[in-house]
Short mmCIF file of C-alpha atoms in Angstrom, two decimals:
data_model
loop_
_atom_site.label_atom_id
_atom_site.label_comp_id
_atom_site.label_asym_id
_atom_site.label_seq_id
_atom_site.Cartn_x
_atom_site.Cartn_y
_atom_site.Cartn_z
CA MET A 1 62.24 -2.12 56.53
CA SER A 2 62.56 -4.99 54.11
CA ALA A 3 61.91 -4.45 50.38
CA LEU A 4 58.80 -5.87 48.70
CA PRO A 5 59.29 -9.25 47.04
CA SER A 6 59.86 -9.00 43.29
CA ALA A 7 56.80 -11.17 42.59
CA LEU A 8 54.59 -8.72 44.49
CA ILE A 9 56.17 -5.78 42.65
CA ASN A 10 55.43 -7.47 39.33
CA GLU A 11 51.86 -8.14 40.43
CA LEU A 12 51.33 -4.46 41.36
CA SER A 13 52.87 -3.35 38.07
CA PHE A 14 50.54 -5.68 36.16
CA LEU A 15 47.48 -4.35 38.02
CA ARG A 16 48.56 -0.76 37.32
CA HIS A 17 48.93 -1.63 33.62
CA ILE A 18 45.39 -3.03 33.55
CA LEU A 19 43.94 0.05 35.26
CA ASP A 20 45.81 2.39 32.91
CA SER A 21 44.49 0.49 29.88
CA THR A 22 40.81 0.69 30.76
CA GLN A 23 38.42 3.35 29.44
CA LEU A 24 37.02 3.81 32.94
CA GLY A 25 38.51 6.47 35.16
CA VAL A 26 39.79 5.06 38.47
CA ALA A 27 40.92 7.05 41.51
CA ILE A 28 41.65 6.15 45.10
CA PHE A 29 41.68 8.72 47.86
CA GLU A 30 41.94 8.68 51.62
CA PRO A 31 40.52 11.02 54.23
CA ILE A 32 42.37 13.93 55.81
CA THR A 33 41.38 14.58 59.43
CA ASP A 34 41.89 17.51 61.76
CA GLU A 35 43.12 17.34 65.38
CA GLN A 36 39.66 16.29 66.56
CA GLY A 37 39.57 13.43 64.05
CA GLN A 38 37.00 15.08 61.78
CA VAL A 39 37.38 14.50 58.07
CA ILE A 40 38.15 17.83 56.37
CA ASP A 41 39.30 16.71 52.92
CA PHE A 42 40.53 13.78 50.86
CA ASN A 43 43.90 13.11 49.30
CA PHE A 44 44.29 11.39 45.93
CA VAL A 45 46.69 8.49 46.42
CA TYR A 46 46.17 6.86 43.00
CA VAL A 47 44.73 7.90 39.64
CA ASN A 48 44.87 6.03 36.33
CA ASN A 49 45.58 7.55 32.91
CA ARG A 50 41.93 7.75 31.88
CA ILE A 51 40.83 9.86 34.84
CA ARG A 52 43.69 12.27 34.22
CA GLU A 53 42.37 12.70 30.66
CA MET A 54 38.85 13.32 31.99
CA TYR A 55 40.04 15.96 34.45
CA GLY A 56 41.90 17.82 31.73
CA GLY A 57 45.36 17.50 33.20
CA ALA A 58 44.40 18.83 36.62
CA LEU A 59 46.06 15.78 38.17
CA PRO A 60 49.82 15.26 37.75
CA ALA A 61 51.18 12.36 35.73
CA ASP A 62 52.22 10.64 38.94
CA LEU A 63 51.52 11.26 42.59
CA PRO A 64 54.84 11.71 44.39
CA ARG A 65 52.82 13.39 47.13
CA PRO A 66 49.11 13.37 48.05
CA VAL A 67 46.94 15.82 46.13
CA SER A 68 44.01 17.49 47.91
CA TYR A 69 40.57 16.78 46.44
CA LEU A 70 39.06 20.12 47.57
CA GLN A 71 42.06 22.08 46.25
CA LEU A 72 41.46 20.60 42.80
CA PHE A 73 37.66 20.76 42.99
CA PRO A 74 36.60 23.44 45.48
CA SER A 75 33.07 23.58 44.08
CA ALA A 76 32.44 19.95 45.11
CA LYS A 77 31.59 21.11 48.63
CA SER A 78 28.98 23.70 47.65
CA ARG A 79 27.48 21.32 45.10
CA GLY A 80 27.00 18.49 47.60
CA LEU A 81 29.33 15.97 45.98
CA TYR A 82 31.84 16.17 48.83
CA ASP A 83 29.10 15.40 51.38
CA GLU A 84 28.14 12.29 49.38
CA TYR A 85 31.72 11.08 49.60
CA LEU A 86 31.70 11.61 53.36
CA LYS A 87 28.48 9.62 53.65
CA VAL A 88 30.09 6.68 51.77
CA LEU A 89 33.09 6.84 54.12
CA HIS A 90 30.93 6.82 57.27
CA THR A 91 28.19 4.34 56.21
CA GLY A 92 29.95 2.08 53.71
CA GLN A 93 26.98 2.44 51.35
CA PRO A 94 28.15 3.11 47.73
CA TYR A 95 27.12 6.32 45.98
CA GLN A 96 26.07 6.06 42.35
CA ARG A 97 25.24 8.91 39.99
CA SER A 98 24.27 8.80 36.30
CA GLU A 99 24.86 11.72 33.96
CA LEU A 100 26.38 14.03 36.53
CA ALA A 101 26.72 17.34 34.70
CA TYR A 102 30.05 19.05 35.29
CA ALA A 103 30.51 22.64 34.20
CA TRP A 104 32.83 23.75 36.96
CA ASP A 105 36.41 23.55 38.21
CA GLY A 106 37.79 23.16 34.70
CA ILE A 107 35.64 20.16 33.80
CA ASP A 108 32.79 20.37 31.31
CA GLY A 109 30.76 17.29 30.48
CA TRP A 110 28.58 14.45 31.75
CA PHE A 111 29.88 11.56 33.80
CA ASP A 112 28.59 8.33 35.33
CA LEU A 113 30.31 7.55 38.62
CA VAL A 114 30.32 5.04 41.48
CA VAL A 115 32.09 5.70 44.79
CA SER A 116 32.61 2.85 47.26
CA ARG A 117 34.62 2.32 50.45
CA TYR A 118 37.51 -0.09 50.78
CA GLU A 119 38.86 -0.25 54.30
CA ASN A 120 39.54 3.44 55.11
CA ARG A 121 39.78 4.60 51.50
CA LEU A 122 37.33 5.60 48.80
CA VAL A 123 37.45 4.11 45.30
CA LEU A 124 35.99 6.23 42.50
CA ILE A 125 35.13 4.61 39.14
CA THR A 126 33.79 6.95 36.49
CA SER A 127 33.05 7.03 32.76
CA ASP A 128 32.75 10.00 30.43
CA VAL A 129 29.30 9.91 28.78
CA THR A 130 29.48 13.41 27.29
CA SER A 131 29.28 12.28 23.66
CA VAL A 132 26.34 9.97 24.45
CA LYS A 133 24.51 12.72 26.33
CA GLN A 134 25.13 15.25 23.56
CA MET A 135 23.74 12.79 21.03
CA GLN A 136 20.69 12.24 23.25
CA LEU A 137 20.10 16.00 23.43
CA VAL A 138 20.44 16.32 19.66
CA LEU A 139 18.01 13.44 19.14
CA LYS A 140 15.62 14.94 21.68
CA HIS A 141 15.72 18.26 19.85
CA GLN A 142 15.25 16.58 16.48
CA THR A 143 12.39 14.48 17.86
CA SER A 144 10.73 17.62 19.18
CA GLU A 145 11.09 19.26 15.77
CA LEU A 146 9.68 16.15 14.05
CA VAL A 147 6.70 16.12 16.42
CA THR A 148 6.05 19.78 15.63
CA LEU A 149 6.39 19.19 11.88
CA ASN A 150 4.15 16.13 12.09
CA GLN A 151 1.49 18.12 13.93
CA GLU A 152 1.69 20.85 11.29
CA LEU A 153 1.46 18.23 8.55
CA MET A 154 -1.58 16.62 10.17
CA ARG A 155 -3.21 20.03 10.47
CA SER A 156 -2.46 20.81 6.82
CA ASN A 157 -3.82 17.42 5.74
CA GLN A 158 -6.99 18.01 7.73
CA GLU A 159 -7.40 21.43 6.14
CA LEU A 160 -6.83 19.90 2.71
CA LEU A 161 -9.39 17.19 3.43
CA GLU A 162 -11.93 19.79 4.56
CA PHE A 163 -11.20 21.84 1.46
CA SER A 164 -11.69 18.75 -0.71
CA TYR A 165 -15.17 18.16 0.68
CA VAL A 166 -16.09 21.81 0.18
CA ALA A 167 -14.68 21.74 -3.34
CA SER A 168 -16.60 18.56 -4.06
CA HIS A 169 -19.90 20.26 -3.32
CA ASP A 170 -19.20 23.79 -4.55
CA LEU A 171 -17.60 22.73 -7.85
CA GLN A 172 -19.94 19.88 -8.67
CA GLU A 173 -23.13 21.84 -8.13
CA PRO A 174 -22.63 24.35 -11.00
CA LEU A 175 -21.54 21.49 -13.27
CA ARG A 176 -24.77 19.66 -12.52
CA LYS A 177 -26.68 22.86 -13.36
CA ILE A 178 -24.85 23.15 -16.68
CA GLN A 179 -25.79 19.56 -17.57
CA GLN A 180 -29.42 20.01 -16.48
CA PHE A 181 -29.90 23.28 -18.35
CA GLY A 182 -28.18 21.81 -21.40
CA ASP A 183 -30.63 18.89 -21.40
CA MET A 184 -33.56 21.30 -20.97
CA MET A 185 -32.41 23.51 -23.85
CA ILE A 186 -32.04 20.51 -26.16
CA ASP A 187 -35.47 19.16 -25.16
CA ILE A 188 -37.28 22.52 -25.46
CA TYR A 189 -35.38 24.41 -28.15
CA ALA A 190 -33.96 21.68 -30.35
CA ALA A 191 -35.90 22.93 -33.42
CA GLN A 192 -34.74 26.53 -33.00
CA LEU A 193 -31.14 25.53 -32.25
CA GLY A 194 -30.74 23.34 -35.29
CA ASN A 195 -28.05 20.74 -35.71
CA HIS A 196 -25.20 23.17 -35.13
CA GLY A 197 -26.68 24.59 -31.92
CA THR A 198 -27.50 21.14 -30.58
CA ASP A 199 -23.96 19.98 -31.33
CA LEU A 200 -22.53 22.94 -29.38
CA LEU A 201 -24.74 22.17 -26.41
CA ASN A 202 -23.72 18.51 -26.47
CA ARG A 203 -20.07 19.52 -26.52
CA MET A 204 -20.71 21.79 -23.52
CA LYS A 205 -22.40 18.93 -21.66
CA ASN A 206 -19.59 16.51 -22.47
CA ALA A 207 -17.02 19.02 -21.21
CA SER A 208 -18.95 19.39 -17.95
CA VAL A 209 -19.13 15.60 -17.59
CA ARG A 210 -15.36 15.34 -18.08
CA MET A 211 -14.83 18.15 -15.56
CA SER A 212 -17.05 16.36 -13.04
CA ALA A 213 -15.11 13.11 -13.52
CA LEU A 214 -11.83 14.97 -13.10
CA ILE A 215 -12.98 16.56 -9.84
CA ASN A 216 -14.08 13.17 -8.53
CA ASP A 217 -10.73 11.61 -9.42
CA LEU A 218 -8.82 14.48 -7.79
CA LEU A 219 -10.88 14.06 -4.65
CA ASP A 220 -10.19 10.33 -4.65
CA TYR A 221 -6.48 11.08 -4.97
CA SER A 222 -6.47 13.70 -2.19
CA ARG A 223 -8.28 11.37 0.21
CA LEU A 224 -5.69 8.62 -0.18
CA THR A 225 -3.77 8.94 3.07
CA ARG A 226 -1.96 6.27 5.04
CA GLN A 227 -4.11 5.30 8.03
CA PRO A 228 -2.54 2.30 9.83
CA ASP A 229 -5.63 1.81 11.99
CA THR A 230 -7.52 0.72 8.85
CA PHE A 231 -4.98 -1.99 7.98
CA ARG A 232 -6.26 -5.55 8.41
CA LYS A 233 -5.39 -8.98 7.06
CA ASN A 234 -7.30 -9.39 3.78
CA ASN A 235 -7.36 -12.04 1.10
CA LEU A 236 -6.51 -10.52 -2.27
CA ASN A 237 -8.87 -12.89 -4.04
CA ASP A 238 -11.77 -11.44 -2.05
CA ILE A 239 -10.74 -7.89 -2.93
CA ILE A 240 -10.38 -8.73 -6.64
CA ASP A 241 -13.74 -10.54 -6.64
CA THR A 242 -15.36 -7.35 -5.35
CA VAL A 243 -13.72 -5.37 -8.15
CA LEU A 244 -14.82 -7.89 -10.80
CA THR A 245 -18.39 -7.64 -9.54
CA ALA A 246 -18.25 -3.84 -9.87
CA LEU A 247 -16.87 -4.15 -13.43
CA GLU A 248 -19.08 -7.02 -14.60
CA VAL A 249 -21.02 -4.81 -17.06
CA VAL A 250 -17.95 -3.53 -18.90
CA ILE A 251 -16.39 -7.00 -18.73
CA GLY A 252 -19.47 -8.42 -20.41
CA GLU A 253 -19.62 -5.65 -23.03
CA THR A 254 -15.98 -6.13 -24.03
CA ASN A 255 -16.01 -9.93 -23.68
CA ALA A 256 -13.01 -9.58 -21.39
CA ARG A 257 -11.36 -12.66 -19.88
CA ILE A 258 -9.89 -12.15 -16.40
CA GLU A 259 -7.80 -14.98 -14.95
CA VAL A 260 -6.99 -14.72 -11.24
CA ALA A 261 -4.66 -17.26 -9.61
CA PRO A 262 -4.93 -18.09 -5.89
CA MET A 263 -3.64 -14.99 -4.11
CA ALA A 264 -1.99 -14.32 -0.77
CA GLU A 265 -3.34 -12.70 2.37
CA VAL A 266 -1.88 -9.24 2.97
CA ILE A 267 -2.06 -6.64 5.71
CA CYS A 268 -3.69 -3.72 3.94
CA ASP A 269 -6.43 -1.14 3.69
CA ALA A 270 -8.99 -3.13 1.69
CA SER A 271 -10.74 -0.06 0.25
CA GLN A 272 -7.47 1.32 -1.10
CA LEU A 273 -6.42 -1.96 -2.69
CA ASN A 274 -9.90 -2.11 -4.17
CA GLN A 275 -9.14 1.21 -5.90
CA LEU A 276 -5.75 -0.10 -7.00
CA PHE A 277 -7.10 -3.19 -8.76
CA GLN A 278 -10.15 -1.38 -10.13
CA ASN A 279 -7.92 1.20 -11.81
CA LEU A 280 -5.49 -1.40 -13.18
CA LEU A 281 -8.27 -3.62 -14.53
CA THR A 282 -10.17 -0.67 -15.98
CA ASN A 283 -7.02 0.39 -17.83
CA ALA A 284 -6.33 -3.15 -19.02
CA ILE A 285 -9.86 -3.41 -20.46
CA LYS A 286 -9.84 0.10 -21.93
CA PHE A 287 -6.45 0.00 -23.66
CA THR A 288 -7.22 -3.00 -25.87
CA ARG A 289 -5.91 -3.60 -29.38
CA PRO A 290 -8.55 -3.21 -32.10
CA GLY A 291 -10.32 -6.45 -32.93
CA GLU A 292 -9.19 -8.27 -29.79
CA SER A 293 -10.94 -8.98 -26.51
CA PRO A 294 -9.15 -8.02 -23.30
CA HIS A 295 -7.27 -10.82 -21.56
CA VAL A 296 -5.88 -10.10 -18.09
CA ILE A 297 -3.90 -12.46 -15.87
CA ILE A 298 -3.34 -11.71 -12.17
CA HIS A 299 -1.05 -13.80 -10.00
CA SER A 300 1.23 -13.39 -6.99
CA ARG A 301 4.27 -14.94 -5.37
CA THR A 302 6.73 -14.25 -2.57
CA VAL A 303 10.11 -12.66 -3.32
CA GLN A 304 13.15 -11.98 -1.17
CA ALA A 305 14.51 -8.52 -0.47
CA HIS A 306 17.47 -9.07 -2.81
CA GLU A 307 15.04 -9.64 -5.69
CA LEU A 308 13.49 -6.16 -5.41
CA PRO A 309 13.97 -3.73 -8.31
CA VAL A 310 17.07 -1.59 -7.88
CA GLU A 311 14.98 1.58 -8.08
CA PHE A 312 12.95 0.54 -5.02
CA THR A 313 14.34 1.82 -1.72
CA PRO A 314 11.99 0.64 1.06
CA ILE A 315 11.29 3.04 3.92
CA SER A 316 11.40 0.08 6.30
CA ALA A 317 13.32 -2.90 4.94
CA ARG A 318 11.64 -6.31 5.17
CA PRO A 319 13.16 -9.70 4.32
CA THR A 320 10.23 -10.80 2.11
CA TYR A 321 7.62 -9.16 -0.12
CA HIS A 322 4.48 -10.07 -2.03
CA LEU A 323 4.92 -9.61 -5.78
CA ILE A 324 1.56 -9.16 -7.52
CA GLU A 325 1.56 -8.96 -11.31
CA VAL A 326 -1.28 -7.75 -13.52
CA GLN A 327 -0.58 -8.72 -17.13
CA ASP A 328 -2.70 -7.67 -20.11
CA ASN A 329 -2.71 -8.13 -23.90
CA GLY A 330 -3.44 -4.49 -24.67
CA ILE A 331 -1.75 -1.83 -26.77
CA GLY A 332 1.28 -1.62 -24.45
CA PHE A 333 3.55 1.41 -24.34
CA ASP A 334 7.08 2.53 -25.01
CA GLN A 335 9.26 1.63 -22.00
CA ALA A 336 10.75 5.12 -22.13
CA TYR A 337 7.45 6.36 -20.67
CA ALA A 338 7.32 3.78 -17.84
CA ASP A 339 7.72 6.38 -15.10
CA GLN A 340 5.68 9.09 -16.81
CA ILE A 341 2.48 7.05 -16.89
CA PHE A 342 2.22 7.17 -13.07
CA GLY A 343 2.10 10.97 -13.02
CA ALA A 344 -1.20 12.78 -12.51
CA PHE A 345 -2.83 13.90 -15.79
CA GLN A 346 -0.19 12.08 -17.83
CA ARG A 347 -1.64 10.62 -21.01
CA LEU A 348 0.12 8.75 -23.81
CA HIS A 349 -2.94 8.71 -26.08
CA ASN A 350 -5.53 11.15 -27.35
CA ARG A 351 -8.68 11.52 -25.24
CA THR A 352 -10.88 10.80 -28.24
CA GLU A 353 -9.18 7.41 -28.68
CA TYR A 354 -9.18 6.38 -25.01
CA PRO A 355 -11.31 8.48 -22.65
CA GLY A 356 -10.29 9.18 -19.06
CA THR A 357 -8.81 11.83 -16.76
CA GLY A 358 -5.24 10.49 -16.72
CA ILE A 359 -5.14 10.13 -12.94
CA GLY A 360 -5.95 6.43 -12.50
CA LEU A 361 -2.35 5.20 -12.39
CA ALA A 362 -1.35 8.10 -10.11
CA ILE A 363 -3.97 6.82 -7.66
CA ALA A 364 -2.62 3.27 -8.07
CA LYS A 365 0.91 4.44 -7.26
CA LYS A 366 -0.22 6.41 -4.21
CA VAL A 367 -2.09 3.37 -2.85
CA VAL A 368 1.03 1.23 -3.17
CA LEU A 369 3.21 3.89 -1.54
CA ASN A 370 0.73 4.14 1.34
CA HIS A 371 1.38 0.44 1.93
CA GLY A 372 5.16 0.85 1.96
CA GLY A 373 5.48 -0.82 -1.42
CA PHE A 374 6.50 -0.15 -4.99
CA ILE A 375 4.83 -0.38 -8.41
CA LYS A 376 6.49 -0.53 -11.80
CA ALA A 377 5.27 -1.03 -15.35
CA THR A 378 6.92 -2.86 -18.24
CA GLY A 379 5.66 -3.08 -21.77
CA ASN A 380 6.22 -2.78 -25.49
CA PRO A 381 4.02 -1.10 -28.11
CA GLY A 382 1.39 -3.57 -29.33
CA GLN A 383 2.51 -6.32 -26.94
CA GLY A 384 0.64 -5.56 -23.75
CA ALA A 385 1.86 -4.43 -20.37
CA VAL A 386 2.71 -5.89 -16.95
CA PHE A 387 2.18 -3.97 -13.72
CA SER A 388 4.32 -5.35 -10.88
CA ILE A 389 3.34 -4.48 -7.32
CA TYR A 390 5.66 -5.16 -4.36
CA LEU A 391 4.06 -5.13 -0.91
CA PRO A 392 6.02 -5.84 2.29
CA ILE A 393 5.09 -8.91 4.30
#
């Protein structure tokens, strides 16, 4: 028998090198028949390096002699895989299986495989997807846990909302009674109470009024939840106009000047942004320097993601953002307290100087967070303040 030409030998060597370099497992096996010509097993006649790694060394480094498929993998018959191979041999129709789970015959993992017929041989091409499948299972488990936690959070939020409504009625009612009875006592018994008694009753009424305002603000804060189904495209000028109409009395009393530049359209919850601007403008008008009228300037522009403040880490990064700035000429503040002023009940000034519950800016911050944005304040004592709001586009 003549030897193979050297060119053909080189070609076969090159093909073997390619097959041994791939990350796909490749095996070729041929049928073993009995005396009646019935297929009773398969012999491996070629395997590449990758499939030897997948099978954990069950296959020898080379195949000086045929290796029986059923000897290596006896469970393949009871598990139906051997019958699939026979079907491919007899019909010529390829067999394909995704995420075949092995936990038998020394192999443990998930594999994708395709078996096809070439002449009288079967060609097996397989890939190890164990790491991918394990990651999918981990993600599935984590997703299930997140769904459970989200359901618990929604239930807790609903309970909190229900509690808020109950608290609104049950706490406000006795406060209203205190105010009513206080008014009645002053009207009926003013002479008997005298100046000192009347002063005590007025203090009691004022305390109940402050308590009522505090409860209302807390309820406003607790009701501020992110509800994407309420988000619509709104023009900021329209929202600010609504706020200015609501504040027209105090604007007139303080002779405040509010300048609003043409603003952008944003996807938002209009009622929440209404609260945001109402709180910011109320603060700007309230915290005015003695002898001066409030002057507030509101304008907006588009900024790129790289222009965002370093302390802002968006939950979902966007390439562009709306920057809305509310600038006033008020009393300002020490920059050291820039973060503190957004906390609930945080006050930098005495209540007798500037009345309020100290929760307005906390509400403003929560509104901005509900919109996936960021708010920061800059200022100097006696030189006004600027509130910068970043909303994703």
